[in-house]
Short mmCIF file of C-alpha atoms in Angstrom, two decimals:
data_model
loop_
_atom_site.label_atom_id
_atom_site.label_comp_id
_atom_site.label_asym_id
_atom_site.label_seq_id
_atom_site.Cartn_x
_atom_site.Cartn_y
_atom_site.Cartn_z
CA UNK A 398 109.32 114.65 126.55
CA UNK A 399 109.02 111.63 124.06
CA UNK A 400 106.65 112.10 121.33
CA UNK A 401 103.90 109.54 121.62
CA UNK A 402 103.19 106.80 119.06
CA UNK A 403 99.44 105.94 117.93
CA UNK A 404 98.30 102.97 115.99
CA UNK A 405 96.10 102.70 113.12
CA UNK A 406 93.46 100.72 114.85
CA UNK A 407 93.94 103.05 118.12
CA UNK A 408 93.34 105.96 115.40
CA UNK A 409 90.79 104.61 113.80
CA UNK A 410 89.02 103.87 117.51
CA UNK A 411 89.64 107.37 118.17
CA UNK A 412 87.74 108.74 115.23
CA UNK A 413 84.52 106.45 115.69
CA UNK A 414 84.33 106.99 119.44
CA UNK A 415 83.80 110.66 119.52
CA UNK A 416 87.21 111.17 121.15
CA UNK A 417 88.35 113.25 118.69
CA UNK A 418 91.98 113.62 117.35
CA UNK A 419 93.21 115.97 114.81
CA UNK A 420 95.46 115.15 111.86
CA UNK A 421 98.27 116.75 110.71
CA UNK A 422 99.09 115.19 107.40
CA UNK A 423 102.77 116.23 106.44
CA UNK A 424 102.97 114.95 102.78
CA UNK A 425 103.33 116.75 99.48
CA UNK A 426 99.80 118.45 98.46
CA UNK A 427 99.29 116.38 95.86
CA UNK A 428 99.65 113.04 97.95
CA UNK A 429 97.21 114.68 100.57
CA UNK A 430 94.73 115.75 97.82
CA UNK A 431 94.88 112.09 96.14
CA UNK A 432 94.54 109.72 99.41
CA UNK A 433 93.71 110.97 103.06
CA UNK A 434 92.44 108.94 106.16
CA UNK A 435 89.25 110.84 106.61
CA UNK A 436 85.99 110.15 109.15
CA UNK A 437 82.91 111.57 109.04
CA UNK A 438 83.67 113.95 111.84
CA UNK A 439 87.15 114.22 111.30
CA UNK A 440 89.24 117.03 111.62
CA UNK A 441 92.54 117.21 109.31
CA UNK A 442 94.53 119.33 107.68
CA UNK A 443 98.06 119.28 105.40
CA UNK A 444 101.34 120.94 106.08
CA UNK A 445 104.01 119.42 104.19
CA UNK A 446 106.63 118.55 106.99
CA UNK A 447 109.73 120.61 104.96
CA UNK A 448 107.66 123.76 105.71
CA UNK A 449 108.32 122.53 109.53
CA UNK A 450 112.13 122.96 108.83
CA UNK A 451 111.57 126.75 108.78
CA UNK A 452 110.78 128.99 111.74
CA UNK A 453 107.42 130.70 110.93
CA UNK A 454 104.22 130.99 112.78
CA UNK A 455 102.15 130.41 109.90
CA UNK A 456 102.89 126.90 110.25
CA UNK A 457 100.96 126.59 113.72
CA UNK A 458 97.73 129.32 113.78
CA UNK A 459 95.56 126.26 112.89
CA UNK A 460 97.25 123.82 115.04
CA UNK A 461 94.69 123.34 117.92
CA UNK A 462 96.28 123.88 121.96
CA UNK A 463 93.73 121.84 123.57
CA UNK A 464 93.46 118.51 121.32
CA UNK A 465 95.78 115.71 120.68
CA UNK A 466 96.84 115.88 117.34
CA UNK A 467 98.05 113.02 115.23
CA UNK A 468 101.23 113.56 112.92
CA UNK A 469 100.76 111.20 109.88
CA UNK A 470 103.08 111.16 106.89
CA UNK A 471 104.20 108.05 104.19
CA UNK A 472 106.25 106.03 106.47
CA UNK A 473 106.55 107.91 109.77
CA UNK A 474 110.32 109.65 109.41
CA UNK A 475 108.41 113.07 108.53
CA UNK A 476 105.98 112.60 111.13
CA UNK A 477 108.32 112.18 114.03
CA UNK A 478 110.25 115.03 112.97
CA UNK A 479 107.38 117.14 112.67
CA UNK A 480 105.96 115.64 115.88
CA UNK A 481 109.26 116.30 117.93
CA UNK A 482 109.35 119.80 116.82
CA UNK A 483 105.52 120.68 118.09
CA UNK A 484 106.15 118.43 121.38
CA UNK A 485 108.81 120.93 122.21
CA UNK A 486 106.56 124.16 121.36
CA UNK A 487 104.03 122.20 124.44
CA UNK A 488 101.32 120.73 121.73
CA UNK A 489 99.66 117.42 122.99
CA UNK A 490 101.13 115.20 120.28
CA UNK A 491 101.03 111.54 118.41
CA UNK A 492 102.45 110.51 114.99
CA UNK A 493 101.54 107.36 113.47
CA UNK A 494 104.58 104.95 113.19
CA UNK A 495 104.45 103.63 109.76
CA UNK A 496 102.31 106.32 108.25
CA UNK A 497 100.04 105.49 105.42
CA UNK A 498 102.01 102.11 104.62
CA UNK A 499 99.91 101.44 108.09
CA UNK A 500 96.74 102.74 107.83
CA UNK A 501 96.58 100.89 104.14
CA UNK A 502 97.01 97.63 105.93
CA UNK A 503 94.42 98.20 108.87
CA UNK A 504 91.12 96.37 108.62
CA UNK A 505 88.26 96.60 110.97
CA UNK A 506 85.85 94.08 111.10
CA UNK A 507 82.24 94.93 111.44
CA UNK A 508 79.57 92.31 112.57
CA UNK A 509 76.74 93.22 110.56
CA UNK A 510 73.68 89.93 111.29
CA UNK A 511 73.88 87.43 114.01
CA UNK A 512 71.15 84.94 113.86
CA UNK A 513 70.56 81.11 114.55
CA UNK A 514 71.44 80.80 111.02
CA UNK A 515 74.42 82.30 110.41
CA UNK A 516 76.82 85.42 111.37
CA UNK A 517 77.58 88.22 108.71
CA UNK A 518 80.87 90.44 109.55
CA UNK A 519 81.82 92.81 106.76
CA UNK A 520 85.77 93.70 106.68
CA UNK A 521 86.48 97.40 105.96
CA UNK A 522 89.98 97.95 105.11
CA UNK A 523 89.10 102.01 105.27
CA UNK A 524 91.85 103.23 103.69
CA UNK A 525 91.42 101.47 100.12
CA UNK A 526 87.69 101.31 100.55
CA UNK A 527 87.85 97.55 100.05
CA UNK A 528 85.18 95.14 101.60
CA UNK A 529 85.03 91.63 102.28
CA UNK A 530 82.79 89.30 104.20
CA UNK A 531 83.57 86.62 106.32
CA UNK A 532 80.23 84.15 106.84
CA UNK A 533 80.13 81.63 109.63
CA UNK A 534 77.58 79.00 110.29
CA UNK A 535 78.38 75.93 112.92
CA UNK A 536 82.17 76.33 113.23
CA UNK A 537 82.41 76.57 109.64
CA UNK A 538 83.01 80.00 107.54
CA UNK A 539 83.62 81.54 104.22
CA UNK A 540 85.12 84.43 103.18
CA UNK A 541 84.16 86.50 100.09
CA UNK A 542 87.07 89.25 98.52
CA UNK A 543 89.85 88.53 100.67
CA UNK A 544 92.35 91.43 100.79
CA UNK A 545 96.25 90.72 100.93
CA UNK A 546 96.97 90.59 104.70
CA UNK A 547 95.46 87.36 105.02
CA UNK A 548 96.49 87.06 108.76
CA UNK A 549 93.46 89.53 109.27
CA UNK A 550 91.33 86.62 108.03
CA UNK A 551 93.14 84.08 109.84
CA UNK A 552 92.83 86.03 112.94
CA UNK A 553 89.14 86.67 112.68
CA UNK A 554 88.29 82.82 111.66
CA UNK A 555 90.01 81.95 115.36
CA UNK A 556 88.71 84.65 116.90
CA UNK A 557 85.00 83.37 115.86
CA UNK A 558 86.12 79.90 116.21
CA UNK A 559 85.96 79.08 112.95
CA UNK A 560 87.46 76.90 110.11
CA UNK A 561 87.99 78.19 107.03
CA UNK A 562 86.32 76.11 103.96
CA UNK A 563 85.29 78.64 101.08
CA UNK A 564 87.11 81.23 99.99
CA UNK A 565 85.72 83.62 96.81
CA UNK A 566 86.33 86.43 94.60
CA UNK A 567 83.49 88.06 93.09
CA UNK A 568 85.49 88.89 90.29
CA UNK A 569 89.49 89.55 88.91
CA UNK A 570 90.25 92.64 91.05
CA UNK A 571 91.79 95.62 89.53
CA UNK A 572 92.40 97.92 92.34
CA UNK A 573 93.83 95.50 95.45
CA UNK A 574 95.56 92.01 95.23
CA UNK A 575 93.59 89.34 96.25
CA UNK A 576 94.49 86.99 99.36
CA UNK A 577 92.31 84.70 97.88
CA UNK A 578 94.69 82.30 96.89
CA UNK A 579 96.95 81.82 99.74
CA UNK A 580 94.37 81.82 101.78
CA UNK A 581 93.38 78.85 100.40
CA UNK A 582 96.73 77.57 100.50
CA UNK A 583 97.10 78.42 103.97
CA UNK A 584 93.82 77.27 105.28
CA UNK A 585 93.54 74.23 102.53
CA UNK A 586 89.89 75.30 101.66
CA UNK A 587 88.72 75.97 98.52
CA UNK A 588 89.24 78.79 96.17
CA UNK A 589 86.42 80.14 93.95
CA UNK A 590 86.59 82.07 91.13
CA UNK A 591 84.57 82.25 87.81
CA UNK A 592 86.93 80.84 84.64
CA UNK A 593 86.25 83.44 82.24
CA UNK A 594 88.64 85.89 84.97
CA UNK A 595 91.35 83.38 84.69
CA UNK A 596 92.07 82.70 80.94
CA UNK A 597 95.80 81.75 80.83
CA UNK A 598 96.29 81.41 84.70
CA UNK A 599 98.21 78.62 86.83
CA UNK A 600 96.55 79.85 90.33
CA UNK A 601 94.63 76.47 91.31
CA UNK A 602 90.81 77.50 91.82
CA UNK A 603 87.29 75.75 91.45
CA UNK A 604 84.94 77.18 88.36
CA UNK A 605 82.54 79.15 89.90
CA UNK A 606 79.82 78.91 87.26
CA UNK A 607 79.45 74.76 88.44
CA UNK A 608 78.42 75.65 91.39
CA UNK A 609 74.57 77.18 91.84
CA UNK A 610 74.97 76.87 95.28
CA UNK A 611 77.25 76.25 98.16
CA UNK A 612 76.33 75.01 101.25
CA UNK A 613 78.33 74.92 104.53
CA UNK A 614 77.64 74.34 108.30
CA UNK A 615 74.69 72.38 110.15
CA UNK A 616 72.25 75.33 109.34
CA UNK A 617 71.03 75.75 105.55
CA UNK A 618 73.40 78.37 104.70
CA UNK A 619 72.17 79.05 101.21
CA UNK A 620 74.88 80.67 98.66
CA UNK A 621 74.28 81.45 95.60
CA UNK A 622 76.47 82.28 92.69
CA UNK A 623 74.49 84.92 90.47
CA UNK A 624 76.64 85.83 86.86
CA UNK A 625 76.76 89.58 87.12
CA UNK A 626 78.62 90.46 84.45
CA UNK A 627 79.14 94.20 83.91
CA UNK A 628 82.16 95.09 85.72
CA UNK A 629 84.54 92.45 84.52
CA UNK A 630 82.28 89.96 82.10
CA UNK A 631 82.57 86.88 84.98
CA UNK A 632 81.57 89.01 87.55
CA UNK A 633 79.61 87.25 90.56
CA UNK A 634 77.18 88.01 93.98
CA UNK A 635 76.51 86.04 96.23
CA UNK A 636 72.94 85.77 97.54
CA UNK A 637 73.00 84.72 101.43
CA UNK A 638 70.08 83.19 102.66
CA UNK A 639 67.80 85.05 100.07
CA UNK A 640 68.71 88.31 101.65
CA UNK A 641 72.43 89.37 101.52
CA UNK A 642 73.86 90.29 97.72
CA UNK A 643 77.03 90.25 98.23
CA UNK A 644 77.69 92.05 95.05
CA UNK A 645 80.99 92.54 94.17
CA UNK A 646 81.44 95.14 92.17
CA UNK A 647 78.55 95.48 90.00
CA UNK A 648 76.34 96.96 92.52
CA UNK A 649 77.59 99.69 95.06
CA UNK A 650 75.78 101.52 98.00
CA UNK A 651 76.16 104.76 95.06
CA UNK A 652 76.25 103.54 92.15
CA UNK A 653 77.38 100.89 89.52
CA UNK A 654 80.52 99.52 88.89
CA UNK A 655 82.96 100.71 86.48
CA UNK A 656 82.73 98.88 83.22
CA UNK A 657 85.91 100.20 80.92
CA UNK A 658 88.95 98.21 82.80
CA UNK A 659 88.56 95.97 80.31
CA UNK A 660 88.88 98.52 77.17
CA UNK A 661 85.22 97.21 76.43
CA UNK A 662 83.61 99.65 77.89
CA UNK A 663 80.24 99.78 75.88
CA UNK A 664 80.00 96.25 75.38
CA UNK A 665 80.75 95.46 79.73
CA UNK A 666 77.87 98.00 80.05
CA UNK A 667 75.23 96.31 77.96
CA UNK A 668 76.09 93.20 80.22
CA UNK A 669 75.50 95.56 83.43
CA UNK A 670 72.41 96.88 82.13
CA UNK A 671 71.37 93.12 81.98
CA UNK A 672 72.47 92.20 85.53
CA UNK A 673 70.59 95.44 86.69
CA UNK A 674 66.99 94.89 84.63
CA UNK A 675 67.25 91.36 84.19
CA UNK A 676 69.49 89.14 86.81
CA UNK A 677 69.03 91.21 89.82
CA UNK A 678 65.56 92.82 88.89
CA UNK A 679 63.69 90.07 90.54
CA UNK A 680 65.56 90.14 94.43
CA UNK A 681 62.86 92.25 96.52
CA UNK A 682 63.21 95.98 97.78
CA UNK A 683 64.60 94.47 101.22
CA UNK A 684 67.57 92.40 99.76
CA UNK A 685 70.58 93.83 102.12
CA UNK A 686 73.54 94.81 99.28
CA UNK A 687 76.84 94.59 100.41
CA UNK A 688 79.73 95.49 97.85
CA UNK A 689 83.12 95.06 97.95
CA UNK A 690 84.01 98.54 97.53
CA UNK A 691 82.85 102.25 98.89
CA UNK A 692 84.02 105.37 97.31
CA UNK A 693 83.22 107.66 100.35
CA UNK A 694 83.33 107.42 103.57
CA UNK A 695 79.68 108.97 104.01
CA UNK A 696 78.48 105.27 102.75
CA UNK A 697 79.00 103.93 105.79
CA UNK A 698 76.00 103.85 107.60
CA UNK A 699 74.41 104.23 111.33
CA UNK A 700 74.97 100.43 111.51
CA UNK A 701 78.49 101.23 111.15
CA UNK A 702 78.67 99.41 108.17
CA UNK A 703 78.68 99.65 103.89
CA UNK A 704 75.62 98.49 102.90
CA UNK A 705 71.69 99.81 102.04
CA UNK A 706 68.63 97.64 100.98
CA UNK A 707 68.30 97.57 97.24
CA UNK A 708 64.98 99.56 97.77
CA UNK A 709 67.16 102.26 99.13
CA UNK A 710 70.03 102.14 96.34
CA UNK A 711 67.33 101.49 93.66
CA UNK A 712 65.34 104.98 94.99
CA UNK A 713 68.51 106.76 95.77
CA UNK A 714 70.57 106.49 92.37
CA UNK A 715 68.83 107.18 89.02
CA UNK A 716 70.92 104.69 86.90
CA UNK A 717 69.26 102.11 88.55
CA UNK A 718 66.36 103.35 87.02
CA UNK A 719 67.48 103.92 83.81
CA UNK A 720 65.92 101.46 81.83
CA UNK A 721 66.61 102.58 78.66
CA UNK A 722 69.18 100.32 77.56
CA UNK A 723 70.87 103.13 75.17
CA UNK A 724 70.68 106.15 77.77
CA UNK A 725 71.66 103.13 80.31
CA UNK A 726 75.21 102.74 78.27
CA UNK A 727 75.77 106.00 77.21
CA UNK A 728 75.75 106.88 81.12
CA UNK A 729 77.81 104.05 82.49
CA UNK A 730 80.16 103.89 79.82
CA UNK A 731 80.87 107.34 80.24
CA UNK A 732 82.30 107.30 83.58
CA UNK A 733 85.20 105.86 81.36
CA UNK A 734 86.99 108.85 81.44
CA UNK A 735 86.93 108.89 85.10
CA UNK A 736 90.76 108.29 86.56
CA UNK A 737 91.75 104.44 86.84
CA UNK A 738 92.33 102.91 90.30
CA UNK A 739 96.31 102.94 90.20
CA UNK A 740 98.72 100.50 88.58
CA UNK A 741 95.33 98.31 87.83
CA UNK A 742 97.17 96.88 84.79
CA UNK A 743 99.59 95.05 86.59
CA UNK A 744 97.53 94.39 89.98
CA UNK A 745 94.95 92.31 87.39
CA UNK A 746 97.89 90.26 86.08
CA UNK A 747 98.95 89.58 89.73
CA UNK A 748 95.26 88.53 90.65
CA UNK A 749 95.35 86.12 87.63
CA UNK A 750 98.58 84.58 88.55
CA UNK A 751 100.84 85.27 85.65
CA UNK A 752 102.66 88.33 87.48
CA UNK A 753 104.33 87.29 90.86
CA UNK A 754 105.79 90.58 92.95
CA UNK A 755 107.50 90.90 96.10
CA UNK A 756 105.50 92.29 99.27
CA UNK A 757 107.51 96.04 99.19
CA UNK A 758 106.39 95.81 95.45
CA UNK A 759 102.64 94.47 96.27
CA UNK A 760 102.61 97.51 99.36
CA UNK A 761 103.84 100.20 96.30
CA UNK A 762 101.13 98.81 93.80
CA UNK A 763 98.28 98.84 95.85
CA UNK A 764 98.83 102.67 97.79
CA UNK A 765 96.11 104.91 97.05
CA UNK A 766 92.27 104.67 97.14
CA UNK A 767 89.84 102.48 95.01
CA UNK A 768 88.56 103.49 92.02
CA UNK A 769 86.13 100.95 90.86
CA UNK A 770 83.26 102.41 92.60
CA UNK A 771 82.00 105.10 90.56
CA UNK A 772 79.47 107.11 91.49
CA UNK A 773 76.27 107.61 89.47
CA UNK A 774 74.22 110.37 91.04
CA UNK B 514 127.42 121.34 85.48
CA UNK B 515 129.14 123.71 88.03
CA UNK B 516 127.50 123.77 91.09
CA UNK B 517 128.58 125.22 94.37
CA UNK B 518 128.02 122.17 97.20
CA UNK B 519 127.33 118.33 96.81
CA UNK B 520 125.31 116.85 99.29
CA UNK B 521 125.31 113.09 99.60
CA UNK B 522 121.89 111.59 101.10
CA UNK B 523 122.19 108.40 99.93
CA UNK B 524 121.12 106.08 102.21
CA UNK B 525 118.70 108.16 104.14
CA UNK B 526 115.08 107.73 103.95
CA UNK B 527 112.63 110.79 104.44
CA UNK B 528 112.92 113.24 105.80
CA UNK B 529 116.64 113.56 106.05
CA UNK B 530 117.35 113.91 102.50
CA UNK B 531 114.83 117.53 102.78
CA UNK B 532 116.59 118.53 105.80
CA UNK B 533 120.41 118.08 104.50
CA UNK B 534 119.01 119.93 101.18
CA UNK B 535 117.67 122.95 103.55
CA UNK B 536 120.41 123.26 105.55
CA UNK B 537 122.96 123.28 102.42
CA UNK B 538 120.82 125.59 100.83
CA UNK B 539 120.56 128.30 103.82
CA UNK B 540 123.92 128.70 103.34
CA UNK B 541 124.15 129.28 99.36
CA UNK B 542 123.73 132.74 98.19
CA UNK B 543 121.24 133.06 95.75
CA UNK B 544 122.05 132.30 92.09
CA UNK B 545 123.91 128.62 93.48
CA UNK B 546 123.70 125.69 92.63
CA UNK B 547 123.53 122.44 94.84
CA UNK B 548 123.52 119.11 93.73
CA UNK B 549 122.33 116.41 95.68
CA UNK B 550 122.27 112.61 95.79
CA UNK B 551 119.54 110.36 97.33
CA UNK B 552 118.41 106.84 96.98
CA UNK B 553 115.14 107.36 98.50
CA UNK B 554 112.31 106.90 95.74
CA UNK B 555 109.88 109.14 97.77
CA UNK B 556 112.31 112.26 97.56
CA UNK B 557 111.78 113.05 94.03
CA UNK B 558 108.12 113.75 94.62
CA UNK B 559 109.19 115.82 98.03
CA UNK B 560 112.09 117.65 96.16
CA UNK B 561 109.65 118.68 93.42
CA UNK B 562 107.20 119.54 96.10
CA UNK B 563 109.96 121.53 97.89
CA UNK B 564 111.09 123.62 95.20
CA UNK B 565 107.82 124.69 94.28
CA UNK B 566 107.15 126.00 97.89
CA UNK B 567 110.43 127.83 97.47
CA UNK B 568 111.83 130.45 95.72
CA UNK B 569 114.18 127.86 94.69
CA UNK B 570 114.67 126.33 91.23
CA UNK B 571 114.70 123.06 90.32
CA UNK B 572 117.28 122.91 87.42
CA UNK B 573 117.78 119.14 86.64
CA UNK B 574 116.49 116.22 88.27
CA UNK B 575 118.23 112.56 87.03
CA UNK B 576 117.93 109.01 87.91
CA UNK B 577 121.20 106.23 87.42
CA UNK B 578 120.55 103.27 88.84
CA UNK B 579 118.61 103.85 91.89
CA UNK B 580 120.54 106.97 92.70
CA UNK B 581 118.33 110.05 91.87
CA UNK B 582 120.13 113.59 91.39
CA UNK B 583 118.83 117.22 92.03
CA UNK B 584 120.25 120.45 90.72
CA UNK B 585 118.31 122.97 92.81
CA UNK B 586 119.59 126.48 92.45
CA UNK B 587 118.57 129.03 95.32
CA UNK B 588 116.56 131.82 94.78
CA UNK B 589 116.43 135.60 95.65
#
């Protein structure tokens, strides 16, 4: 019997709808240990596929008889293997095609407010924890932290029936490469970015500390650009119709954002103790905040989203509360020596435009989680 | 370096350059050495991974120009 192939999205569909699956990741340990696909009720566990290439029993007294299991490996080569051998010993059996290089480019869009006003969708790419928003009013929409597969957005935008006008990144990404920019090329709308993230860049983009506000479609669609400096020092949110922050990566559902890409680490977090106590202070308890980054998958919520009021991050995570602007910095500035999302030196130079890589060499760059959402618990 | 079989895996992507190395290996007796060649960037985190799981040895490990070598020599 063939093997059967599974999709990322099928996967992922699979692991939401209570119709469970079990993984069998085959890579190294280490690889397992650094970046999984996981799920809140998801069952998986790692056998590096060259222990497959020997006969021993060990290999299968977890495997379960009566559940489909999923083979998952880099690419897929390891998988199938792995896969052919257990379809032959009578397990009901899957492997992903193209691995991890898959799952890292699956998004799932999430619709998260439909109202007269406007509609909110939040885009999880799950396996870098990266978030971006799409907001559509009248046939008109703007997206906020584009990822790199921009036909996702492009998709979407027809799906919804919607033309692309706005495009904006909160801030100069360190941990994925930005679509921002040829999305705007693609779509001819404009790309926003504040200029103190683009010193010594030739990407085209509009300032976005001249604009207070941004207005699109029929409906008042109110955006504003708050300075949030803190994780990078031009940092942005967006504040949708007085109740959405889109916030970047300043404020997360746990925590604060990382302040030491920079090498400025104390001097980033005085800024973010100033967005926390000062610029953001005044939104009220019920002010939806929606980041651009989650660093577990328990923050997504019943809604099926990432997000939490700012009541409930302000009551749930004591550095929000901290405001003691020494103990403040001494807390946030020590996550410094927490590890650094992967190859961020080089991703930043890419997102500012002076560093121009191939796609195989953008795929390579970006493998691996997040790590700009730190938590502070 | 004297080593007992050469294994060429160049041109293979995972997991064939694992499998050639097992099989070669199997039929070592321990104390040999094999030396294999792969282009593969991914194998020299799965060789290293390998060995370790093994009673194997890894003796050498070199990179020329896209070509990475292994010098694995089988244990007892």
């Amino acid at each position: 019997m063939a093997v059967k192939t599974i999709t990322a999205k099928e996967l992922h569909s699979r692991i939401n709808g209570g119709n469970p699956v079990f993984i069998l990741d085959v890579r190294n340990p280490d690889e397992y240990n650094d970046w999984k696909i996981e799920g809140k009720e998801l069952k998986s566990i790692n056998i590096p596929y060259f222990d497959f290439l020997d006969e021993d029993e060990k290999n299968y007294k977890h495997l379960p008889k009566d559940t489909e299991i999923a083979v998952v490996c880099a690419k897929g080569g390891a998988a199938l293997m792995v896969a052919e051998i257990l379809d032959e010993k009578g397990y009901d059996v899957s492997y992903l095609e193209e691995g991890m290089l898959e799952w890292s480019r699956f998004y799932h869009p999430v619709t998260i407010h439909v109202g007269e006003d406007m509609k909110l969708i939040q885009v999880n790419r799950l396996a870098k924890g990266c978030l971006s928003y799409m907001v559509i009013s009248k046939g008109n929409a703007m997206i906020v932290d584009p990822n790199r597969h921009i036909n996702e957005y492009l998709e979407l935008a027809e799906r919804e029936n919607a033309k692309i006008m706005h495009i904006m990144d909160t801030h100069l990404h360190a941990d994925h490469i930005s679509g921002g920019q040829e999305l705007a090329e693609q779509t001819g709308a404009t790309y926003y970015i504040s200029s103190s993230e683009m010193q010594g860049s030739d990407i085209p983009y509009e300032p976005l500390e001249s604009h207070k506000e941004i207005k699109f479609g029929d409906v008042q669609v109110k955006v504003l650009a708050i300075p949030t400096p803190g994780h990078t020092p031009g940092s942005v949110s967006f504040l949708v119709n007085d109740k959405f922050l889109l916030s970047g990566d300043t404020i997360f559902v746990g925590g604060l954002g990382r302040p030491d890409l920079g090498g400025k680490a104390r001097e980033w977090a005085q800024s973010l103790y100033d967005t926390v106590f000062q610029t953001i202070a005044g939104l009220s308890d019920d002010t939806m905040v929606l980041p651009t980054h989650y660093a577990d998958i328990k923050e997504i919520n019943e809604g099926g989203f990432v997000g939490a009021t700012l009541g409930e991050i302000r009551q749930s995570n004591e550095i929000m509360r901290t405001e003691d602007r020494e103990e403040f910095t001494e807390k946030v500035a020590g996550t410094a020596g927490a590890a650094t999302p992967p190859n961020y030196e080089e991703i930043v130079e890419i997102n500012r435009g002076t560093v121009e890589v191939t796609a195989d060499k953008a795929t390579e760059l970006e493998i691996g989680p997040n790590r700009c959402a730190v938590h502070h618990s | 370096m004297n080593t007992d079989v050469f294994v060429d895996a160049k041109g293979l992507s995972c997991p064939m350059p694992i499998v050639k190395a097992k099989k070669a290996i199997d039929a070592l007796q321990p104390g040999q050495i094999m030396e294999l060649e792969a282009t593969d960037k991914g194998s020299v985190n799965d060789f290293q991974s390998w060995v370790k799981q093994t009673k194997h040895e890894m003796i050498k490990m070199e990179e020329d120009n896209g070509v990475y070598r292994f010098f694995v020599k089988k244990g007892q």
